[in-house]
Amino acid sequence: MTMMTSLRRSLLRHTGWILGLAAIALVVTAVVRIGDLDAFAAMLRSARPGWLFAALVLQAATYLCVATGWKIVLAAAGTPKPITRLFPIAIGKLFADQVVPVAGMGGNMFVVDRLTGLGVKRGTAVAALLVSMTGFYAAYSICALAMLAILWGKGLASLWIGAFVLLFLVVALAIPALAILIRWRGRHPLSPMLARFAVVRNLMLIVGEAPGSLLADRGLISRAAAVNALVFLADSASLMACFLALGQDVSFPTAFVAVMAASMVATLGPIPLGLGTFEAGSTGMLSLMGVPLEAALAATLLLRVFTLWLPLLPGFVLIRAALHTKAAMRSQTVETAGRRHA
């Protein structure tokens, strides 16, 4: 009985991964059946290294933008830190967000922990996280509206796409709004319905520690939004580079629309890493905009190598090192306390 229960729990825990891999298999199968498999394989084999390197550099720039968002807040709080110390944290956050999520807060908890490890006060570290998060979702929402405008201009917008963007905007704006609400209420409890959600409880644990002056600084939030908007633009340019590496010419607006649509589908979907959902969203949108199906999938899969699979290894190494450092410090603290008592 215990073995069956354990097996059931294991299956439930890995359901998201199974569904994601199944979704990728469905996308690839659709391309094999509808598109030209030989053309698909030939494009991957003849990928141009120069453009692949360009995509790699653009992806490194996305982490630089994320780290710059934290640097802006820390400088405003009077505790500036060099970008070289913040850059590895941005990479580690991706791994924590995607692979070891804690009710959607795994990466955020990692950021706060690492910033405090650099000597930043916990309240300031939380403020850096929240201001950057608010700027990120503000930029995300603006880019989503820009995507809809591009589709409208091309005559490709529909009621379903408009409804999807509206749903995304509700979710995207609700997250920073919830953080602000919790900060405004202070120690007053939220409704029992909201308190049932683990992500809300985790937010309540950290939001109250952030200085209100930083969270209310609109200029600071605007600057954080600007650098986060560059992340989406760099991702779009990366997709363009992937197409060029395959010998395909795709405009920046087309790449931007595909990246935004795929990112939104992955954000709203329940599957970890956006496995399958991102690929399906990008491939489907590119096909809608007239890109050949096999080229759309090939470029999307290349992009995912740079945005997801390559950063996982350094992210794992960085988080593992951080955990070892934290454990060593805790052990040293316990040992010092034991000597004092002795």
Short mmCIF file of C-alpha atoms in Angstrom, two decimals:
data_model
loop_
_atom_site.label_atom_id
_atom_site.label_comp_id
_atom_site.label_asym_id
_atom_site.label_seq_id
_atom_site.Cartn_x
_atom_site.Cartn_y
_atom_site.Cartn_z
CA MET A 1 0.00 0.00 0.00
CA THR A 2 2.83 2.34 0.95
CA MET A 3 4.61 1.52 -2.32
CA MET A 4 1.49 2.32 -4.33
CA THR A 5 1.07 5.63 -2.52
CA SER A 6 4.71 6.50 -3.14
CA LEU A 7 4.37 5.57 -6.82
CA ARG A 8 1.23 7.68 -7.16
CA ARG A 9 2.95 10.69 -5.61
CA SER A 10 5.95 10.24 -7.87
CA LEU A 11 3.72 10.15 -10.96
CA LEU A 12 1.87 13.28 -9.84
CA ARG A 13 5.16 15.07 -9.21
CA HIS A 14 6.42 14.28 -12.72
CA THR A 15 3.12 14.78 -14.55
CA GLY A 16 4.18 18.23 -15.77
CA TRP A 17 7.40 16.87 -17.28
CA ILE A 18 5.54 14.00 -18.95
CA LEU A 19 2.95 16.37 -20.43
CA GLY A 20 5.67 18.74 -21.62
CA LEU A 21 7.65 16.04 -23.38
CA ALA A 22 4.42 14.70 -24.89
CA ALA A 23 3.60 18.20 -26.20
CA ILE A 24 7.03 18.50 -27.82
CA ALA A 25 6.54 15.07 -29.41
CA LEU A 26 3.18 16.17 -30.80
CA VAL A 27 4.68 19.34 -32.30
CA VAL A 28 7.54 17.42 -33.92
CA THR A 29 5.14 14.75 -35.20
CA ALA A 30 2.92 17.42 -36.74
CA VAL A 31 5.89 18.93 -38.58
CA VAL A 32 7.01 15.50 -39.78
CA ARG A 33 3.55 14.78 -41.17
CA ILE A 34 2.80 18.24 -42.59
CA GLY A 35 6.22 19.66 -43.43
CA ASP A 36 9.25 18.41 -45.26
CA LEU A 37 11.33 16.25 -42.90
CA ASP A 38 14.36 16.29 -45.20
CA ALA A 39 14.33 20.10 -45.31
CA PHE A 40 13.99 20.22 -41.51
CA ALA A 41 17.00 17.92 -40.99
CA ALA A 42 19.07 19.71 -43.65
CA MET A 43 18.53 23.09 -41.98
CA LEU A 44 19.71 21.79 -38.61
CA ARG A 45 22.79 20.14 -40.15
CA SER A 46 23.84 23.27 -42.07
CA ALA A 47 23.40 25.75 -39.22
CA ARG A 48 25.88 28.65 -39.50
CA PRO A 49 28.15 28.91 -36.42
CA GLY A 50 28.52 32.70 -36.65
CA TRP A 51 24.82 33.34 -36.14
CA LEU A 52 24.65 30.70 -33.41
CA PHE A 53 27.41 32.60 -31.58
CA ALA A 54 25.40 35.80 -32.02
CA ALA A 55 22.40 34.10 -30.40
CA LEU A 56 24.61 33.01 -27.51
CA VAL A 57 25.86 36.58 -26.97
CA LEU A 58 22.30 37.92 -27.08
CA GLN A 59 21.23 35.41 -24.44
CA ALA A 60 24.13 36.44 -22.20
CA ALA A 61 22.81 39.99 -22.59
CA THR A 62 19.44 38.94 -21.15
CA TYR A 63 21.07 37.89 -17.87
CA LEU A 64 23.04 41.13 -17.89
CA CYS A 65 19.73 43.04 -18.15
CA VAL A 66 18.21 41.12 -15.23
CA ALA A 67 21.29 41.77 -13.10
CA THR A 68 21.22 45.45 -14.09
CA GLY A 69 17.67 45.70 -12.77
CA TRP A 70 18.86 44.58 -9.33
CA LYS A 71 21.92 46.83 -9.55
CA ILE A 72 19.70 49.89 -10.15
CA VAL A 73 17.66 49.21 -7.01
CA LEU A 74 20.68 48.39 -4.85
CA ALA A 75 22.39 51.62 -5.96
CA ALA A 76 19.26 53.61 -5.10
CA ALA A 77 19.26 51.99 -1.64
CA GLY A 78 22.87 53.01 -1.04
CA THR A 79 24.29 49.48 -1.26
CA PRO A 80 25.73 49.24 -4.81
CA LYS A 81 27.14 45.92 -5.96
CA PRO A 82 29.25 45.23 -9.07
CA ILE A 83 27.45 43.66 -12.00
CA THR A 84 30.02 40.84 -12.01
CA ARG A 85 28.65 39.67 -8.63
CA LEU A 86 25.02 39.93 -9.73
CA PHE A 87 25.36 38.26 -13.13
CA PRO A 88 25.83 34.70 -11.73
CA ILE A 89 22.78 35.18 -9.50
CA ALA A 90 20.67 35.89 -12.59
CA ILE A 91 21.78 32.57 -14.12
CA GLY A 92 21.14 30.70 -10.87
CA LYS A 93 17.67 32.22 -10.63
CA LEU A 94 16.68 30.63 -13.95
CA PHE A 95 17.61 27.18 -12.65
CA ALA A 96 15.78 27.75 -9.36
CA ASP A 97 12.69 29.08 -11.13
CA GLN A 98 12.48 26.25 -13.63
CA VAL A 99 13.78 23.16 -11.87
CA VAL A 100 13.29 23.66 -8.14
CA PRO A 101 10.24 25.93 -7.90
CA VAL A 102 8.74 26.57 -4.46
CA ALA A 103 5.17 27.60 -5.20
CA GLY A 104 6.53 29.86 -7.91
CA MET A 105 8.96 31.53 -5.51
CA GLY A 106 12.03 29.29 -5.74
CA GLY A 107 14.10 31.68 -7.85
CA ASN A 108 12.97 34.71 -5.87
CA MET A 109 13.99 33.12 -2.57
CA PHE A 110 17.36 32.28 -4.14
CA VAL A 111 17.87 35.92 -5.20
CA VAL A 112 17.12 37.26 -1.72
CA ASP A 113 19.41 34.67 -0.14
CA ARG A 114 22.33 35.42 -2.49
CA LEU A 115 21.97 39.20 -2.20
CA THR A 116 22.08 38.96 1.58
CA GLY A 117 25.14 36.75 1.14
CA LEU A 118 26.77 39.69 -0.66
CA GLY A 119 26.20 41.87 2.40
CA VAL A 120 22.91 43.49 1.34
CA LYS A 121 20.34 44.01 4.09
CA ARG A 122 17.47 41.56 3.75
CA GLY A 123 14.89 44.34 3.40
CA THR A 124 16.89 45.94 0.58
CA ALA A 125 17.34 42.56 -1.11
CA VAL A 126 13.58 42.01 -0.99
CA ALA A 127 13.01 45.51 -2.41
CA ALA A 128 15.42 44.77 -5.28
CA LEU A 129 13.47 41.61 -6.01
CA LEU A 130 10.02 43.25 -5.84
CA VAL A 131 10.91 46.36 -7.85
CA SER A 132 12.50 44.18 -10.53
CA MET A 133 9.50 41.83 -10.51
CA THR A 134 7.09 44.76 -10.88
CA GLY A 135 9.21 46.18 -13.71
CA PHE A 136 9.36 42.77 -15.37
CA TYR A 137 5.59 42.30 -15.46
CA ALA A 138 5.07 45.91 -16.54
CA ALA A 139 7.46 45.34 -19.46
CA TYR A 140 5.86 41.96 -20.17
CA SER A 141 2.40 43.56 -20.37
CA ILE A 142 3.57 46.37 -22.66
CA CYS A 143 5.29 43.88 -24.97
CA ALA A 144 2.13 41.74 -25.03
CA LEU A 145 0.12 44.76 -26.17
CA ALA A 146 2.80 45.54 -28.77
CA MET A 147 2.49 41.97 -30.05
CA LEU A 148 -1.27 42.39 -30.40
CA ALA A 149 -0.77 45.71 -32.24
CA ILE A 150 1.62 44.07 -34.73
CA LEU A 151 -0.83 41.27 -35.39
CA TRP A 152 -3.63 43.81 -35.81
CA GLY A 153 -1.55 45.76 -38.32
CA LYS A 154 -0.92 42.59 -40.32
CA GLY A 155 -4.62 41.69 -40.24
CA LEU A 156 -3.94 38.55 -38.20
CA ALA A 157 -5.54 39.56 -34.90
CA SER A 158 -8.66 37.67 -33.93
CA LEU A 159 -11.15 37.58 -31.07
CA TRP A 160 -9.42 34.51 -29.65
CA ILE A 161 -5.98 36.14 -29.70
CA GLY A 162 -7.41 39.29 -28.10
CA ALA A 163 -9.06 37.20 -25.35
CA PHE A 164 -5.80 35.33 -24.76
CA VAL A 165 -3.85 38.58 -24.39
CA LEU A 166 -6.50 39.93 -22.01
CA LEU A 167 -6.27 36.80 -19.85
CA PHE A 168 -2.50 37.11 -19.76
CA LEU A 169 -2.68 40.79 -18.77
CA VAL A 170 -4.99 39.94 -15.86
CA VAL A 171 -2.52 37.32 -14.58
CA ALA A 172 0.59 39.44 -15.25
CA LEU A 173 -0.77 42.52 -13.47
CA ALA A 174 -2.23 40.49 -10.60
CA ILE A 175 1.19 39.27 -9.40
CA PRO A 176 2.84 42.66 -8.68
CA ALA A 177 -0.54 44.03 -7.53
CA LEU A 178 -0.73 41.25 -4.97
CA ALA A 179 2.78 42.06 -3.72
CA ILE A 180 1.88 45.75 -3.38
CA LEU A 181 -1.38 44.86 -1.59
CA ILE A 182 0.45 42.67 0.89
CA ARG A 183 3.03 45.43 1.51
CA TRP A 184 0.27 48.03 2.01
CA ARG A 185 -1.65 45.86 4.49
CA GLY A 186 1.49 45.22 6.52
CA ARG A 187 0.78 42.73 9.28
CA HIS A 188 -2.98 42.68 8.73
CA PRO A 189 -4.00 39.19 7.55
CA LEU A 190 -5.39 38.62 4.09
CA SER A 191 -8.60 36.78 3.44
CA PRO A 192 -8.53 33.03 4.23
CA MET A 193 -9.18 32.28 0.56
CA LEU A 194 -5.97 34.03 -0.56
CA ALA A 195 -3.98 32.67 2.38
CA ARG A 196 -4.63 29.12 1.17
CA PHE A 197 -2.26 29.64 -1.77
CA ALA A 198 1.39 28.85 -1.01
CA VAL A 199 2.66 31.61 -3.32
CA VAL A 200 0.64 34.16 -1.33
CA ARG A 201 1.97 32.87 1.98
CA ASN A 202 5.54 33.05 0.66
CA LEU A 203 4.99 36.61 -0.52
CA MET A 204 3.64 37.55 2.90
CA LEU A 205 6.82 36.23 4.49
CA ILE A 206 9.15 38.51 2.53
CA VAL A 207 7.22 41.53 1.22
CA GLY A 208 6.79 43.21 4.58
CA GLU A 209 10.58 43.48 4.97
CA ALA A 210 11.04 45.77 1.95
CA PRO A 211 11.40 49.53 2.50
CA GLY A 212 8.21 51.24 1.31
CA SER A 213 10.12 54.19 -0.16
CA LEU A 214 11.81 51.98 -2.75
CA LEU A 215 8.61 50.19 -3.71
CA ALA A 216 6.83 53.52 -4.23
CA ASP A 217 9.59 55.03 -6.40
CA ARG A 218 7.98 55.19 -9.86
CA GLY A 219 11.19 56.31 -11.52
CA LEU A 220 12.98 53.27 -10.12
CA ILE A 221 10.21 50.94 -11.31
CA SER A 222 10.29 52.58 -14.77
CA ARG A 223 14.02 51.98 -15.09
CA ALA A 224 13.58 48.38 -13.97
CA ALA A 225 10.82 47.97 -16.57
CA ALA A 226 13.09 49.40 -19.28
CA VAL A 227 15.92 46.94 -18.67
CA ASN A 228 13.44 44.04 -18.46
CA ALA A 229 11.91 45.08 -21.78
CA LEU A 230 15.37 44.64 -23.29
CA VAL A 231 15.20 40.97 -22.26
CA PHE A 232 12.22 40.37 -24.57
CA LEU A 233 13.89 42.31 -27.37
CA ALA A 234 17.11 40.29 -26.96
CA ASP A 235 15.10 37.03 -27.01
CA SER A 236 13.43 38.17 -30.24
CA ALA A 237 16.79 39.07 -31.77
CA SER A 238 18.05 35.63 -30.67
CA LEU A 239 15.22 33.96 -32.60
CA MET A 240 16.13 36.07 -35.64
CA ALA A 241 19.75 34.90 -35.30
CA CYS A 242 18.55 31.28 -35.13
CA PHE A 243 16.62 31.76 -38.37
CA LEU A 244 19.67 33.34 -40.03
CA ALA A 245 21.79 30.44 -38.81
CA LEU A 246 19.39 28.15 -40.68
CA GLY A 247 19.58 30.29 -43.81
CA GLN A 248 16.08 31.70 -43.33
CA ASP A 249 15.21 35.41 -43.43
CA VAL A 250 12.59 36.44 -40.86
CA SER A 251 11.83 40.03 -39.84
CA PHE A 252 12.27 41.27 -36.29
CA PRO A 253 8.52 41.98 -35.78
CA THR A 254 7.74 38.38 -36.78
CA ALA A 255 10.33 37.02 -34.34
CA PHE A 256 9.07 39.36 -31.61
CA VAL A 257 5.45 38.23 -32.03
CA ALA A 258 6.52 34.56 -31.92
CA VAL A 259 8.63 35.00 -28.79
CA MET A 260 5.91 36.93 -26.98
CA ALA A 261 3.15 34.47 -27.93
CA ALA A 262 5.29 31.49 -26.88
CA SER A 263 6.32 33.15 -23.62
CA MET A 264 2.72 33.97 -22.74
CA VAL A 265 1.55 30.43 -23.50
CA ALA A 266 4.37 29.03 -21.35
CA THR A 267 3.58 31.46 -18.52
CA LEU A 268 -0.10 30.54 -18.42
CA GLY A 269 0.51 26.83 -18.93
CA PRO A 270 0.94 24.39 -16.01
CA ILE A 271 3.91 22.54 -17.52
CA PRO A 272 7.38 23.15 -15.99
CA LEU A 273 10.02 24.80 -18.17
CA GLY A 274 7.25 25.58 -20.67
CA LEU A 275 8.14 22.23 -22.24
CA GLY A 276 6.09 21.79 -25.38
CA THR A 277 3.90 24.82 -24.74
CA PHE A 278 6.64 27.30 -25.70
CA GLU A 279 7.57 25.27 -28.79
CA ALA A 280 3.94 24.91 -29.85
CA GLY A 281 3.17 28.60 -29.26
CA SER A 282 6.20 29.81 -31.21
CA THR A 283 5.82 27.35 -34.08
CA GLY A 284 2.09 27.98 -34.38
CA MET A 285 2.45 31.76 -34.40
CA LEU A 286 5.31 31.69 -36.92
CA SER A 287 3.23 29.44 -39.17
CA LEU A 288 0.30 31.84 -38.85
CA MET A 289 2.61 34.63 -40.04
CA GLY A 290 3.65 32.69 -43.13
CA VAL A 291 6.90 31.03 -42.00
CA PRO A 292 7.32 27.45 -43.29
CA LEU A 293 6.44 24.97 -40.54
CA GLU A 294 9.71 23.02 -40.60
CA ALA A 295 11.77 26.26 -40.45
CA ALA A 296 9.61 27.59 -37.61
CA LEU A 297 10.17 24.48 -35.48
CA ALA A 298 13.89 24.24 -36.27
CA ALA A 299 14.52 27.86 -35.26
CA THR A 300 12.36 27.52 -32.14
CA LEU A 301 14.22 24.40 -31.00
CA LEU A 302 17.54 26.19 -31.55
CA LEU A 303 16.30 29.15 -29.51
CA ARG A 304 15.30 26.83 -26.66
CA VAL A 305 18.83 25.43 -26.58
CA PHE A 306 20.11 28.92 -25.80
CA THR A 307 17.29 30.13 -23.54
CA LEU A 308 16.72 26.95 -21.52
CA TRP A 309 19.01 23.97 -21.91
CA LEU A 310 22.47 25.61 -22.00
CA PRO A 311 21.92 27.79 -18.87
CA LEU A 312 20.69 24.84 -16.79
CA LEU A 313 24.16 23.37 -16.20
CA PRO A 314 25.86 26.59 -14.97
CA GLY A 315 22.69 27.35 -12.99
CA PHE A 316 22.91 23.97 -11.27
CA VAL A 317 26.61 24.50 -10.49
CA LEU A 318 25.96 27.98 -9.06
CA ILE A 319 23.07 26.85 -6.86
CA ARG A 320 25.02 23.82 -5.66
CA ALA A 321 27.95 26.07 -4.71
CA ALA A 322 25.59 28.49 -2.94
CA LEU A 323 24.02 25.65 -0.93
CA HIS A 324 27.45 24.34 0.08
CA THR A 325 28.54 27.83 1.18
CA LYS A 326 25.35 28.32 3.19
CA ALA A 327 25.71 24.92 4.85
CA ALA A 328 29.34 25.66 5.74
CA MET A 329 28.40 29.03 7.26
CA ARG A 330 25.60 27.41 9.27
CA SER A 331 27.95 24.72 10.52
CA GLN A 332 30.53 27.35 11.50
CA THR A 333 27.87 29.35 13.37
CA VAL A 334 26.75 26.27 15.31
CA GLU A 335 30.35 25.39 16.11
CA THR A 336 31.08 28.92 17.35
CA ALA A 337 27.94 28.91 19.50
CA GLY A 338 28.98 25.54 20.96
CA ARG A 339 32.40 26.90 21.91
CA ARG A 340 30.82 29.88 23.66
CA HIS A 341 28.58 27.62 25.73
CA ALA A 342 31.53 25.37 26.57
#
